[in-house]
Amino acid sequence: MSTPPSAAPRHAPATLRNREPILAVLRRVLPPSGIVLEIASGTGEHAVFFAASLPALVWQPSDPDPAARASIAAHAAAAGAGNIRPPLALDASQPWPDLAVDAVLCVNMIHIAPWEATEGLMRGAAAVLPPGGPLYLYGPFRRAGRHTADSNAVFDRMLRAQDPRWGVRDLEAVAGLAAAHGFGAPDVVEMPANNLSVTFRRA
Ligand SMILES: C[S@@+](CC[C@H](N)C(=O)[O-])C[C@H]1O[C@@H](n2cnc3c(N)ncnc32)[C@H](O)[C@@H]1O
């Protein structure tokens, strides 16, 4: 894919709010070294921050959106980070490239995409991870059939109005899908603003 002429770095203010709490969990769940495949990197701000904070890891960002990939590349170039690879064009719901990585991370994607993206995420992560390799998810989830906060219920309605295939996912449904793809039970951490960190490990 070529880089569009308007290759300006984009900004998502939420990344500034959630990156430190996410990093604290990543320090525990990611391996000490190796390659981290980030699905749905968006602006690339997380990629640059996590790569700088975890210099023994190599960060492989990705996004299906060419404008997002241009933003990721622009942020990486501005940061001068040596441990970020050029972004891959990867749609989680489509066949993945032939990769071998040590961890997979996906922040704020599965509720803003059709369920097929979650299915593809599980299928793809199971194929690229070694035994014991972590799949880290972050975002809002329903638990036991309920939203965990009124604000998440409002957000869910807004998402479904925008696209009926989107919506805050049930943690149990995601965990069931993960189990069907050979992942163990999730390690769940409650995060600020009613989000969860959910880490699965490949059996
Ligand atoms: C809300 S943004 C989150 C971006 C970034 N992870 C963050 O937290 O700022 C959602 C991202 O998901 C990407 N996305 C949507 N559908 C996808 C799919 N099927 N596979 C991979 N990424 C997808 C979009 O291109 C967008 O960059």
mmCIF file with all atom_site columns, C-alpha atoms and ligand atoms in Angstrom:
data_model
loop_
_atom_site.group_PDB
_atom_site.id
_atom_site.type_symbol
_atom_site.label_atom_id
_atom_site.label_alt_id
_atom_site.label_comp_id
_atom_site.label_asym_id
_atom_site.label_entity_id
_atom_site.label_seq_id
_atom_site.pdbx_PDB_ins_code
_atom_site.Cartn_x
_atom_site.Cartn_y
_atom_site.Cartn_z
_atom_site.occupancy
_atom_site.B_iso_or_equiv
_atom_site.pdbx_formal_charge
_atom_site.auth_seq_id
_atom_site.auth_comp_id
_atom_site.auth_asym_id
_atom_site.auth_atom_id
_atom_site.pdbx_PDB_model_num
ATOM   1   C CA  . MET A 1 1   ? 0.000   0.000   0.000  1.00 0.00 ? 1   MET A CA  1
ATOM   2   C CA  . SER A 1 2   ? 1.358   3.443   -0.780 1.00 0.00 ? 2   SER A CA  1
ATOM   3   C CA  . THR A 1 3   ? 1.442   6.184   1.799  1.00 0.00 ? 3   THR A CA  1
ATOM   4   C CA  . PRO A 1 4   ? -1.246  8.797   1.147  1.00 0.00 ? 4   PRO A CA  1
ATOM   5   C CA  . PRO A 1 5   ? 0.018   12.343  0.546  1.00 0.00 ? 5   PRO A CA  1
ATOM   6   C CA  . SER A 1 6   ? -1.665  13.564  3.742  1.00 0.00 ? 6   SER A CA  1
ATOM   7   C CA  . ALA A 1 7   ? 0.616   11.394  5.875  1.00 0.00 ? 7   ALA A CA  1
ATOM   8   C CA  . ALA A 1 8   ? 0.118   13.489  8.979  1.00 0.00 ? 8   ALA A CA  1
ATOM   9   C CA  . PRO A 1 9   ? 0.430   11.896  12.380 1.00 0.00 ? 9   PRO A CA  1
ATOM   10  C CA  . ARG A 1 10  ? -3.006  11.500  13.956 1.00 0.00 ? 10  ARG A CA  1
ATOM   11  C CA  . HIS A 1 11  ? -3.820  11.880  17.629 1.00 0.00 ? 11  HIS A CA  1
ATOM   12  C CA  . ALA A 1 12  ? -6.281  9.991   19.829 1.00 0.00 ? 12  ALA A CA  1
ATOM   13  C CA  . PRO A 1 13  ? -6.519  11.720  23.231 1.00 0.00 ? 13  PRO A CA  1
ATOM   14  C CA  . ALA A 1 14  ? -7.608  8.468   24.930 1.00 0.00 ? 14  ALA A CA  1
ATOM   15  C CA  . THR A 1 15  ? -4.174  6.974   24.304 1.00 0.00 ? 15  THR A CA  1
ATOM   16  C CA  . LEU A 1 16  ? -2.615  9.566   26.605 1.00 0.00 ? 16  LEU A CA  1
ATOM   17  C CA  . ARG A 1 17  ? -5.045  8.627   29.375 1.00 0.00 ? 17  ARG A CA  1
ATOM   18  C CA  . ASN A 1 18  ? -4.865  4.847   29.090 1.00 0.00 ? 18  ASN A CA  1
ATOM   19  C CA  . ARG A 1 19  ? -1.246  4.210   28.077 1.00 0.00 ? 19  ARG A CA  1
ATOM   20  C CA  . GLU A 1 20  ? 0.292   4.233   31.587 1.00 0.00 ? 20  GLU A CA  1
ATOM   21  C CA  . PRO A 1 21  ? -2.279  1.867   33.149 1.00 0.00 ? 21  PRO A CA  1
ATOM   22  C CA  . ILE A 1 22  ? -1.955  -0.433  30.127 1.00 0.00 ? 22  ILE A CA  1
ATOM   23  C CA  . LEU A 1 23  ? 1.846   -0.319  30.330 1.00 0.00 ? 23  LEU A CA  1
ATOM   24  C CA  . ALA A 1 24  ? 1.714   -1.394  33.973 1.00 0.00 ? 24  ALA A CA  1
ATOM   25  C CA  . VAL A 1 25  ? -0.161  -4.558  32.919 1.00 0.00 ? 25  VAL A CA  1
ATOM   26  C CA  . LEU A 1 26  ? 2.041   -5.124  29.867 1.00 0.00 ? 26  LEU A CA  1
ATOM   27  C CA  . ARG A 1 27  ? 5.158   -5.098  32.060 1.00 0.00 ? 27  ARG A CA  1
ATOM   28  C CA  . ARG A 1 28  ? 3.693   -8.134  33.823 1.00 0.00 ? 28  ARG A CA  1
ATOM   29  C CA  . VAL A 1 29  ? 2.141   -10.072 30.931 1.00 0.00 ? 29  VAL A CA  1
ATOM   30  C CA  . LEU A 1 30  ? 4.518   -9.517  27.996 1.00 0.00 ? 30  LEU A CA  1
ATOM   31  C CA  . PRO A 1 31  ? 7.658   -11.599 27.603 1.00 0.00 ? 31  PRO A CA  1
ATOM   32  C CA  . PRO A 1 32  ? 10.937  -9.817  28.473 1.00 0.00 ? 32  PRO A CA  1
ATOM   33  C CA  . SER A 1 33  ? 12.069  -9.857  24.843 1.00 0.00 ? 33  SER A CA  1
ATOM   34  C CA  . GLY A 1 34  ? 10.724  -10.825 21.425 1.00 0.00 ? 34  GLY A CA  1
ATOM   35  C CA  . ILE A 1 35  ? 8.244   -9.476  18.891 1.00 0.00 ? 35  ILE A CA  1
ATOM   36  C CA  . VAL A 1 36  ? 4.885   -7.971  19.821 1.00 0.00 ? 36  VAL A CA  1
ATOM   37  C CA  . LEU A 1 37  ? 2.290   -7.851  17.052 1.00 0.00 ? 37  LEU A CA  1
ATOM   38  C CA  . GLU A 1 38  ? -0.134  -4.990  17.658 1.00 0.00 ? 38  GLU A CA  1
ATOM   39  C CA  . ILE A 1 39  ? -3.485  -5.376  15.902 1.00 0.00 ? 39  ILE A CA  1
ATOM   40  C CA  . ALA A 1 40  ? -5.415  -2.163  15.116 1.00 0.00 ? 40  ALA A CA  1
ATOM   41  C CA  . SER A 1 41  ? -2.618  0.247   16.033 1.00 0.00 ? 41  SER A CA  1
ATOM   42  C CA  . GLY A 1 42  ? -4.720  3.259   15.004 1.00 0.00 ? 42  GLY A CA  1
ATOM   43  C CA  . THR A 1 43  ? -2.730  6.472   15.317 1.00 0.00 ? 43  THR A CA  1
ATOM   44  C CA  . GLY A 1 44  ? 0.454   4.630   16.338 1.00 0.00 ? 44  GLY A CA  1
ATOM   45  C CA  . GLU A 1 45  ? 0.792   6.599   19.584 1.00 0.00 ? 45  GLU A CA  1
ATOM   46  C CA  . HIS A 1 46  ? 0.563   3.443   21.696 1.00 0.00 ? 46  HIS A CA  1
ATOM   47  C CA  . ALA A 1 47  ? 3.127   1.690   19.490 1.00 0.00 ? 47  ALA A CA  1
ATOM   48  C CA  . VAL A 1 48  ? 5.651   4.500   19.946 1.00 0.00 ? 48  VAL A CA  1
ATOM   49  C CA  . PHE A 1 49  ? 5.050   4.785   23.694 1.00 0.00 ? 49  PHE A CA  1
ATOM   50  C CA  . PHE A 1 50  ? 5.124   1.050   24.433 1.00 0.00 ? 50  PHE A CA  1
ATOM   51  C CA  . ALA A 1 51  ? 8.159   0.467   22.206 1.00 0.00 ? 51  ALA A CA  1
ATOM   52  C CA  . ALA A 1 52  ? 10.052  3.265   23.979 1.00 0.00 ? 52  ALA A CA  1
ATOM   53  C CA  . SER A 1 53  ? 8.984   1.985   27.405 1.00 0.00 ? 53  SER A CA  1
ATOM   54  C CA  . LEU A 1 54  ? 9.841   -1.657  26.637 1.00 0.00 ? 54  LEU A CA  1
ATOM   55  C CA  . PRO A 1 55  ? 13.073  -1.347  24.628 1.00 0.00 ? 55  PRO A CA  1
ATOM   56  C CA  . ALA A 1 56  ? 13.944  -5.056  24.769 1.00 0.00 ? 56  ALA A CA  1
ATOM   57  C CA  . LEU A 1 57  ? 10.843  -5.815  22.675 1.00 0.00 ? 57  LEU A CA  1
ATOM   58  C CA  . VAL A 1 58  ? 10.383  -5.291  18.935 1.00 0.00 ? 58  VAL A CA  1
ATOM   59  C CA  . TRP A 1 59  ? 7.038   -3.682  18.131 1.00 0.00 ? 59  TRP A CA  1
ATOM   60  C CA  . GLN A 1 60  ? 5.176   -4.719  14.993 1.00 0.00 ? 60  GLN A CA  1
ATOM   61  C CA  . PRO A 1 61  ? 2.235   -2.342  14.486 1.00 0.00 ? 61  PRO A CA  1
ATOM   62  C CA  . SER A 1 62  ? -0.578  -2.995  12.009 1.00 0.00 ? 62  SER A CA  1
ATOM   63  C CA  . ASP A 1 63  ? -3.853  -1.545  10.820 1.00 0.00 ? 63  ASP A CA  1
ATOM   64  C CA  . PRO A 1 64  ? -6.094  -2.189  7.805  1.00 0.00 ? 64  PRO A CA  1
ATOM   65  C CA  . ASP A 1 65  ? -6.606  1.568   7.278  1.00 0.00 ? 65  ASP A CA  1
ATOM   66  C CA  . PRO A 1 66  ? -3.941  3.175   5.030  1.00 0.00 ? 66  PRO A CA  1
ATOM   67  C CA  . ALA A 1 67  ? -4.331  6.551   6.771  1.00 0.00 ? 67  ALA A CA  1
ATOM   68  C CA  . ALA A 1 68  ? -3.729  4.876   10.129 1.00 0.00 ? 68  ALA A CA  1
ATOM   69  C CA  . ARG A 1 69  ? -0.610  3.183   8.760  1.00 0.00 ? 69  ARG A CA  1
ATOM   70  C CA  . ALA A 1 70  ? 0.650   6.546   7.511  1.00 0.00 ? 70  ALA A CA  1
ATOM   71  C CA  . SER A 1 71  ? 0.081   8.004   10.979 1.00 0.00 ? 71  SER A CA  1
ATOM   72  C CA  . ILE A 1 72  ? 1.872   5.078   12.643 1.00 0.00 ? 72  ILE A CA  1
ATOM   73  C CA  . ALA A 1 73  ? 4.851   5.525   10.317 1.00 0.00 ? 73  ALA A CA  1
ATOM   74  C CA  . ALA A 1 74  ? 4.908   9.283   10.961 1.00 0.00 ? 74  ALA A CA  1
ATOM   75  C CA  . HIS A 1 75  ? 4.867   8.847   14.757 1.00 0.00 ? 75  HIS A CA  1
ATOM   76  C CA  . ALA A 1 76  ? 7.565   6.156   14.571 1.00 0.00 ? 76  ALA A CA  1
ATOM   77  C CA  . ALA A 1 77  ? 9.781   8.351   12.383 1.00 0.00 ? 77  ALA A CA  1
ATOM   78  C CA  . ALA A 1 78  ? 9.315   11.355  14.678 1.00 0.00 ? 78  ALA A CA  1
ATOM   79  C CA  . ALA A 1 79  ? 10.200  9.248   17.716 1.00 0.00 ? 79  ALA A CA  1
ATOM   80  C CA  . GLY A 1 80  ? 13.251  7.792   15.981 1.00 0.00 ? 80  GLY A CA  1
ATOM   81  C CA  . ALA A 1 81  ? 12.503  4.487   17.645 1.00 0.00 ? 81  ALA A CA  1
ATOM   82  C CA  . GLY A 1 82  ? 14.772  1.653   16.586 1.00 0.00 ? 82  GLY A CA  1
ATOM   83  C CA  . ASN A 1 83  ? 12.482  -1.115  17.817 1.00 0.00 ? 83  ASN A CA  1
ATOM   84  C CA  . ILE A 1 84  ? 9.344   -0.377  15.762 1.00 0.00 ? 84  ILE A CA  1
ATOM   85  C CA  . ARG A 1 85  ? 8.836   -2.140  12.457 1.00 0.00 ? 85  ARG A CA  1
ATOM   86  C CA  . PRO A 1 86  ? 6.957   -0.539  9.546  1.00 0.00 ? 86  PRO A CA  1
ATOM   87  C CA  . PRO A 1 87  ? 3.193   -1.065  9.984  1.00 0.00 ? 87  PRO A CA  1
ATOM   88  C CA  . LEU A 1 88  ? 1.575   -4.087  8.344  1.00 0.00 ? 88  LEU A CA  1
ATOM   89  C CA  . ALA A 1 89  ? -1.708  -3.925  6.439  1.00 0.00 ? 89  ALA A CA  1
ATOM   90  C CA  . LEU A 1 90  ? -3.573  -6.464  8.549  1.00 0.00 ? 90  LEU A CA  1
ATOM   91  C CA  . ASP A 1 91  ? -7.335  -6.894  8.804  1.00 0.00 ? 91  ASP A CA  1
ATOM   92  C CA  . ALA A 1 92  ? -7.940  -9.271  11.702 1.00 0.00 ? 92  ALA A CA  1
ATOM   93  C CA  . SER A 1 93  ? -10.960 -10.813 9.990  1.00 0.00 ? 93  SER A CA  1
ATOM   94  C CA  . GLN A 1 94  ? -9.012  -11.701 6.828  1.00 0.00 ? 94  GLN A CA  1
ATOM   95  C CA  . PRO A 1 95  ? -6.229  -14.280 6.420  1.00 0.00 ? 95  PRO A CA  1
ATOM   96  C CA  . TRP A 1 96  ? -3.115  -13.116 8.286  1.00 0.00 ? 96  TRP A CA  1
ATOM   97  C CA  . PRO A 1 97  ? 0.364   -12.974 6.790  1.00 0.00 ? 97  PRO A CA  1
ATOM   98  C CA  . ASP A 1 98  ? 2.736   -15.794 7.698  1.00 0.00 ? 98  ASP A CA  1
ATOM   99  C CA  . LEU A 1 99  ? 4.183   -14.479 10.986 1.00 0.00 ? 99  LEU A CA  1
ATOM   100 C CA  . ALA A 1 100 ? 5.760   -15.843 14.140 1.00 0.00 ? 100 ALA A CA  1
ATOM   101 C CA  . VAL A 1 101 ? 5.591   -13.470 17.110 1.00 0.00 ? 101 VAL A CA  1
ATOM   102 C CA  . ASP A 1 102 ? 5.929   -13.693 20.888 1.00 0.00 ? 102 ASP A CA  1
ATOM   103 C CA  . ALA A 1 103 ? 2.843   -11.700 21.895 1.00 0.00 ? 103 ALA A CA  1
ATOM   104 C CA  . VAL A 1 104 ? -0.274  -10.179 20.309 1.00 0.00 ? 104 VAL A CA  1
ATOM   105 C CA  . LEU A 1 105 ? -1.904  -7.009  21.598 1.00 0.00 ? 105 LEU A CA  1
ATOM   106 C CA  . CYS A 1 106 ? -5.196  -5.436  20.549 1.00 0.00 ? 106 CYS A CA  1
ATOM   107 C CA  . VAL A 1 107 ? -6.472  -2.260  22.195 1.00 0.00 ? 107 VAL A CA  1
ATOM   108 C CA  . ASN A 1 108 ? -9.966  -0.867  21.633 1.00 0.00 ? 108 ASN A CA  1
ATOM   109 C CA  . MET A 1 109 ? -10.803 -2.770  18.478 1.00 0.00 ? 109 MET A CA  1
ATOM   110 C CA  . ILE A 1 110 ? -13.168 -5.674  19.068 1.00 0.00 ? 110 ILE A CA  1
ATOM   111 C CA  . HIS A 1 111 ? -16.182 -3.487  19.961 1.00 0.00 ? 111 HIS A CA  1
ATOM   112 C CA  . ILE A 1 112 ? -15.562 -1.150  16.986 1.00 0.00 ? 112 ILE A CA  1
ATOM   113 C CA  . ALA A 1 113 ? -15.583 -3.907  14.383 1.00 0.00 ? 113 ALA A CA  1
ATOM   114 C CA  . PRO A 1 114 ? -17.908 -6.763  13.423 1.00 0.00 ? 114 PRO A CA  1
ATOM   115 C CA  . TRP A 1 115 ? -17.716 -9.953  15.514 1.00 0.00 ? 115 TRP A CA  1
ATOM   116 C CA  . GLU A 1 116 ? -15.835 -11.526 12.575 1.00 0.00 ? 116 GLU A CA  1
ATOM   117 C CA  . ALA A 1 117 ? -12.854 -9.365  13.577 1.00 0.00 ? 117 ALA A CA  1
ATOM   118 C CA  . THR A 1 118 ? -12.806 -11.007 17.039 1.00 0.00 ? 118 THR A CA  1
ATOM   119 C CA  . GLU A 1 119 ? -13.109 -14.435 15.406 1.00 0.00 ? 119 GLU A CA  1
ATOM   120 C CA  . GLY A 1 120 ? -10.225 -13.565 13.091 1.00 0.00 ? 120 GLY A CA  1
ATOM   121 C CA  . LEU A 1 121 ? -8.207  -12.181 15.993 1.00 0.00 ? 121 LEU A CA  1
ATOM   122 C CA  . MET A 1 122 ? -8.483  -15.451 17.898 1.00 0.00 ? 122 MET A CA  1
ATOM   123 C CA  . ARG A 1 123 ? -7.777  -17.574 14.830 1.00 0.00 ? 123 ARG A CA  1
ATOM   124 C CA  . GLY A 1 124 ? -4.826  -15.433 13.772 1.00 0.00 ? 124 GLY A CA  1
ATOM   125 C CA  . ALA A 1 125 ? -3.326  -15.070 17.250 1.00 0.00 ? 125 ALA A CA  1
ATOM   126 C CA  . ALA A 1 126 ? -3.526  -18.835 17.804 1.00 0.00 ? 126 ALA A CA  1
ATOM   127 C CA  . ALA A 1 127 ? -1.594  -19.325 14.545 1.00 0.00 ? 127 ALA A CA  1
ATOM   128 C CA  . VAL A 1 128 ? 1.207   -16.817 15.203 1.00 0.00 ? 128 VAL A CA  1
ATOM   129 C CA  . LEU A 1 129 ? 1.819   -17.318 18.946 1.00 0.00 ? 129 LEU A CA  1
ATOM   130 C CA  . PRO A 1 130 ? 4.015   -19.956 20.581 1.00 0.00 ? 130 PRO A CA  1
ATOM   131 C CA  . PRO A 1 131 ? 2.619   -22.102 23.417 1.00 0.00 ? 131 PRO A CA  1
ATOM   132 C CA  . GLY A 1 132 ? 2.182   -19.833 26.452 1.00 0.00 ? 132 GLY A CA  1
ATOM   133 C CA  . GLY A 1 133 ? 2.306   -16.697 24.298 1.00 0.00 ? 133 GLY A CA  1
ATOM   134 C CA  . PRO A 1 134 ? -0.033  -13.917 25.481 1.00 0.00 ? 134 PRO A CA  1
ATOM   135 C CA  . LEU A 1 135 ? -2.925  -12.344 23.609 1.00 0.00 ? 135 LEU A CA  1
ATOM   136 C CA  . TYR A 1 136 ? -3.656  -9.043  25.391 1.00 0.00 ? 136 TYR A CA  1
ATOM   137 C CA  . LEU A 1 137 ? -6.976  -7.243  24.864 1.00 0.00 ? 137 LEU A CA  1
ATOM   138 C CA  . TYR A 1 138 ? -8.044  -3.899  26.294 1.00 0.00 ? 138 TYR A CA  1
ATOM   139 C CA  . GLY A 1 139 ? -11.409 -2.200  26.144 1.00 0.00 ? 139 GLY A CA  1
ATOM   140 C CA  . PRO A 1 140 ? -14.924 -2.187  27.607 1.00 0.00 ? 140 PRO A CA  1
ATOM   141 C CA  . PHE A 1 141 ? -16.624 -5.556  28.150 1.00 0.00 ? 141 PHE A CA  1
ATOM   142 C CA  . ARG A 1 142 ? -19.967 -6.756  29.487 1.00 0.00 ? 142 ARG A CA  1
ATOM   143 C CA  . ARG A 1 143 ? -19.681 -9.258  32.344 1.00 0.00 ? 143 ARG A CA  1
ATOM   144 C CA  . ALA A 1 144 ? -22.298 -11.871 33.209 1.00 0.00 ? 144 ALA A CA  1
ATOM   145 C CA  . GLY A 1 145 ? -24.602 -10.330 30.611 1.00 0.00 ? 145 GLY A CA  1
ATOM   146 C CA  . ARG A 1 146 ? -24.443 -6.825  32.073 1.00 0.00 ? 146 ARG A CA  1
ATOM   147 C CA  . HIS A 1 147 ? -22.623 -3.623  31.369 1.00 0.00 ? 147 HIS A CA  1
ATOM   148 C CA  . THR A 1 148 ? -20.141 -2.776  34.107 1.00 0.00 ? 148 THR A CA  1
ATOM   149 C CA  . ALA A 1 149 ? -21.124 0.923   34.087 1.00 0.00 ? 149 ALA A CA  1
ATOM   150 C CA  . ASP A 1 150 ? -23.925 3.146   32.770 1.00 0.00 ? 150 ASP A CA  1
ATOM   151 C CA  . SER A 1 151 ? -21.379 4.984   30.623 1.00 0.00 ? 151 SER A CA  1
ATOM   152 C CA  . ASN A 1 152 ? -20.512 1.696   28.880 1.00 0.00 ? 152 ASN A CA  1
ATOM   153 C CA  . ALA A 1 153 ? -24.227 1.083   28.179 1.00 0.00 ? 153 ALA A CA  1
ATOM   154 C CA  . VAL A 1 154 ? -24.483 4.534   26.587 1.00 0.00 ? 154 VAL A CA  1
ATOM   155 C CA  . PHE A 1 155 ? -21.315 3.890   24.595 1.00 0.00 ? 155 PHE A CA  1
ATOM   156 C CA  . ASP A 1 156 ? -22.689 0.513   23.444 1.00 0.00 ? 156 ASP A CA  1
ATOM   157 C CA  . ARG A 1 157 ? -25.926 2.126   22.182 1.00 0.00 ? 157 ARG A CA  1
ATOM   158 C CA  . MET A 1 158 ? -23.900 4.753   20.341 1.00 0.00 ? 158 MET A CA  1
ATOM   159 C CA  . LEU A 1 159 ? -21.708 2.099   18.705 1.00 0.00 ? 159 LEU A CA  1
ATOM   160 C CA  . ARG A 1 160 ? -24.695 -0.013  17.627 1.00 0.00 ? 160 ARG A CA  1
ATOM   161 C CA  . ALA A 1 161 ? -26.447 3.076   16.202 1.00 0.00 ? 161 ALA A CA  1
ATOM   162 C CA  . GLN A 1 162 ? -23.357 3.752   14.137 1.00 0.00 ? 162 GLN A CA  1
ATOM   163 C CA  . ASP A 1 163 ? -23.064 0.148   12.926 1.00 0.00 ? 163 ASP A CA  1
ATOM   164 C CA  . PRO A 1 164 ? -25.346 -2.644  14.179 1.00 0.00 ? 164 PRO A CA  1
ATOM   165 C CA  . ARG A 1 165 ? -22.457 -5.119  13.827 1.00 0.00 ? 165 ARG A CA  1
ATOM   166 C CA  . TRP A 1 166 ? -20.445 -3.204  16.450 1.00 0.00 ? 166 TRP A CA  1
ATOM   167 C CA  . GLY A 1 167 ? -20.958 -3.196  20.209 1.00 0.00 ? 167 GLY A CA  1
ATOM   168 C CA  . VAL A 1 168 ? -19.415 -3.843  23.605 1.00 0.00 ? 168 VAL A CA  1
ATOM   169 C CA  . ARG A 1 169 ? -18.652 -7.564  23.738 1.00 0.00 ? 169 ARG A CA  1
ATOM   170 C CA  . ASP A 1 170 ? -19.521 -10.110 26.418 1.00 0.00 ? 170 ASP A CA  1
ATOM   171 C CA  . LEU A 1 171 ? -16.350 -11.198 28.183 1.00 0.00 ? 171 LEU A CA  1
ATOM   172 C CA  . GLU A 1 172 ? -17.747 -14.731 28.430 1.00 0.00 ? 172 GLU A CA  1
ATOM   173 C CA  . ALA A 1 173 ? -18.367 -14.903 24.665 1.00 0.00 ? 173 ALA A CA  1
ATOM   174 C CA  . VAL A 1 174 ? -14.846 -13.663 23.950 1.00 0.00 ? 174 VAL A CA  1
ATOM   175 C CA  . ALA A 1 175 ? -13.396 -16.151 26.441 1.00 0.00 ? 175 ALA A CA  1
ATOM   176 C CA  . GLY A 1 176 ? -15.464 -18.955 24.889 1.00 0.00 ? 176 GLY A CA  1
ATOM   177 C CA  . LEU A 1 177 ? -14.145 -18.093 21.451 1.00 0.00 ? 177 LEU A CA  1
ATOM   178 C CA  . ALA A 1 178 ? -10.597 -17.939 22.808 1.00 0.00 ? 178 ALA A CA  1
ATOM   179 C CA  . ALA A 1 179 ? -11.005 -21.381 24.397 1.00 0.00 ? 179 ALA A CA  1
ATOM   180 C CA  . ALA A 1 180 ? -12.240 -22.765 21.077 1.00 0.00 ? 180 ALA A CA  1
ATOM   181 C CA  . HIS A 1 181 ? -8.969  -21.568 19.561 1.00 0.00 ? 181 HIS A CA  1
ATOM   182 C CA  . GLY A 1 182 ? -6.819  -23.191 22.246 1.00 0.00 ? 182 GLY A CA  1
ATOM   183 C CA  . PHE A 1 183 ? -6.369  -20.333 24.723 1.00 0.00 ? 183 PHE A CA  1
ATOM   184 C CA  . GLY A 1 184 ? -6.623  -20.727 28.475 1.00 0.00 ? 184 GLY A CA  1
ATOM   185 C CA  . ALA A 1 185 ? -8.932  -18.828 30.825 1.00 0.00 ? 185 ALA A CA  1
ATOM   186 C CA  . PRO A 1 186 ? -8.406  -15.054 30.838 1.00 0.00 ? 186 PRO A CA  1
ATOM   187 C CA  . ASP A 1 187 ? -6.393  -13.061 33.362 1.00 0.00 ? 187 ASP A CA  1
ATOM   188 C CA  . VAL A 1 188 ? -8.684  -10.051 33.905 1.00 0.00 ? 188 VAL A CA  1
ATOM   189 C CA  . VAL A 1 189 ? -7.581  -6.704  35.371 1.00 0.00 ? 189 VAL A CA  1
ATOM   190 C CA  . GLU A 1 190 ? -10.040 -3.888  36.043 1.00 0.00 ? 190 GLU A CA  1
ATOM   191 C CA  . MET A 1 191 ? -8.752  -0.668  34.513 1.00 0.00 ? 191 MET A CA  1
ATOM   192 C CA  . PRO A 1 192 ? -9.681  3.016   34.840 1.00 0.00 ? 192 PRO A CA  1
ATOM   193 C CA  . ALA A 1 193 ? -12.802 4.306   33.050 1.00 0.00 ? 193 ALA A CA  1
ATOM   194 C CA  . ASN A 1 194 ? -14.570 0.925   33.280 1.00 0.00 ? 194 ASN A CA  1
ATOM   195 C CA  . ASN A 1 195 ? -12.275 -0.867  30.868 1.00 0.00 ? 195 ASN A CA  1
ATOM   196 C CA  . LEU A 1 196 ? -10.658 -4.270  31.286 1.00 0.00 ? 196 LEU A CA  1
ATOM   197 C CA  . SER A 1 197 ? -7.290  -5.747  30.459 1.00 0.00 ? 197 SER A CA  1
ATOM   198 C CA  . VAL A 1 198 ? -7.922  -9.325  29.356 1.00 0.00 ? 198 VAL A CA  1
ATOM   199 C CA  . THR A 1 199 ? -4.944  -11.596 28.742 1.00 0.00 ? 199 THR A CA  1
ATOM   200 C CA  . PHE A 1 200 ? -5.272  -15.060 27.227 1.00 0.00 ? 200 PHE A CA  1
ATOM   201 C CA  . ARG A 1 201 ? -2.361  -17.465 26.899 1.00 0.00 ? 201 ARG A CA  1
ATOM   202 C CA  . ARG A 1 202 ? -2.073  -20.047 24.186 1.00 0.00 ? 202 ARG A CA  1
ATOM   203 C CA  . ALA A 1 203 ? -2.178  -23.472 25.754 1.00 0.00 ? 203 ALA A CA  1
HETATM 204 C C1  . LIG B 2 .   ? -10.765 2.974   18.131 1.00 0.00 ? 1   LIG B C1  1
HETATM 205 S S1  . LIG B 2 .   ? -9.432  2.644   17.063 1.00 0.00 ? 1   LIG B S1  1
HETATM 206 C C2  . LIG B 2 .   ? -8.225  2.081   18.252 1.00 0.00 ? 1   LIG B C2  1
HETATM 207 C C3  . LIG B 2 .   ? -6.831  2.327   17.787 1.00 0.00 ? 1   LIG B C3  1
HETATM 208 C C4  . LIG B 2 .   ? -5.736  2.102   18.830 1.00 0.00 ? 1   LIG B C4  1
HETATM 209 N N1  . LIG B 2 .   ? -5.611  0.712   19.198 1.00 0.00 ? 1   LIG B N1  1
HETATM 210 C C5  . LIG B 2 .   ? -5.993  2.933   20.047 1.00 0.00 ? 1   LIG B C5  1
HETATM 211 O O1  . LIG B 2 .   ? -6.285  2.398   21.114 1.00 0.00 ? 1   LIG B O1  1
HETATM 212 O O2  . LIG B 2 .   ? -5.893  4.164   19.933 1.00 0.00 ? 1   LIG B O2  1
HETATM 213 C C6  . LIG B 2 .   ? -9.945  1.184   16.223 1.00 0.00 ? 1   LIG B C6  1
HETATM 214 C C7  . LIG B 2 .   ? -8.949  0.696   15.178 1.00 0.00 ? 1   LIG B C7  1
HETATM 215 O O3  . LIG B 2 .   ? -9.369  -0.592  14.744 1.00 0.00 ? 1   LIG B O3  1
HETATM 216 C C8  . LIG B 2 .   ? -9.030  -0.724  13.394 1.00 0.00 ? 1   LIG B C8  1
HETATM 217 N N2  . LIG B 2 .   ? -9.822  -1.831  12.858 1.00 0.00 ? 1   LIG B N2  1
HETATM 218 C C9  . LIG B 2 .   ? -11.131 -1.834  12.531 1.00 0.00 ? 1   LIG B C9  1
HETATM 219 N N3  . LIG B 2 .   ? -11.492 -3.024  12.036 1.00 0.00 ? 1   LIG B N3  1
HETATM 220 C C10 . LIG B 2 .   ? -10.387 -3.810  12.083 1.00 0.00 ? 1   LIG B C10 1
HETATM 221 C C11 . LIG B 2 .   ? -10.117 -5.149  11.702 1.00 0.00 ? 1   LIG B C11 1
HETATM 222 N N4  . LIG B 2 .   ? -11.063 -5.926  11.180 1.00 0.00 ? 1   LIG B N4  1
HETATM 223 N N5  . LIG B 2 .   ? -8.868  -5.634  11.876 1.00 0.00 ? 1   LIG B N5  1
HETATM 224 C C12 . LIG B 2 .   ? -7.897  -4.860  12.418 1.00 0.00 ? 1   LIG B C12 1
HETATM 225 N N6  . LIG B 2 .   ? -8.096  -3.581  12.770 1.00 0.00 ? 1   LIG B N6  1
HETATM 226 C C13 . LIG B 2 .   ? -9.323  -3.060  12.603 1.00 0.00 ? 1   LIG B C13 1
HETATM 227 C C14 . LIG B 2 .   ? -9.349  0.636   12.804 1.00 0.00 ? 1   LIG B C14 1
HETATM 228 O O4  . LIG B 2 .   ? -8.696  0.852   11.560 1.00 0.00 ? 1   LIG B O4  1
HETATM 229 C C15 . LIG B 2 .   ? -8.849  1.561   13.915 1.00 0.00 ? 1   LIG B C15 1
HETATM 230 O O5  . LIG B 2 .   ? -7.520  1.953   13.697 1.00 0.00 ? 1   LIG B O5  1
#
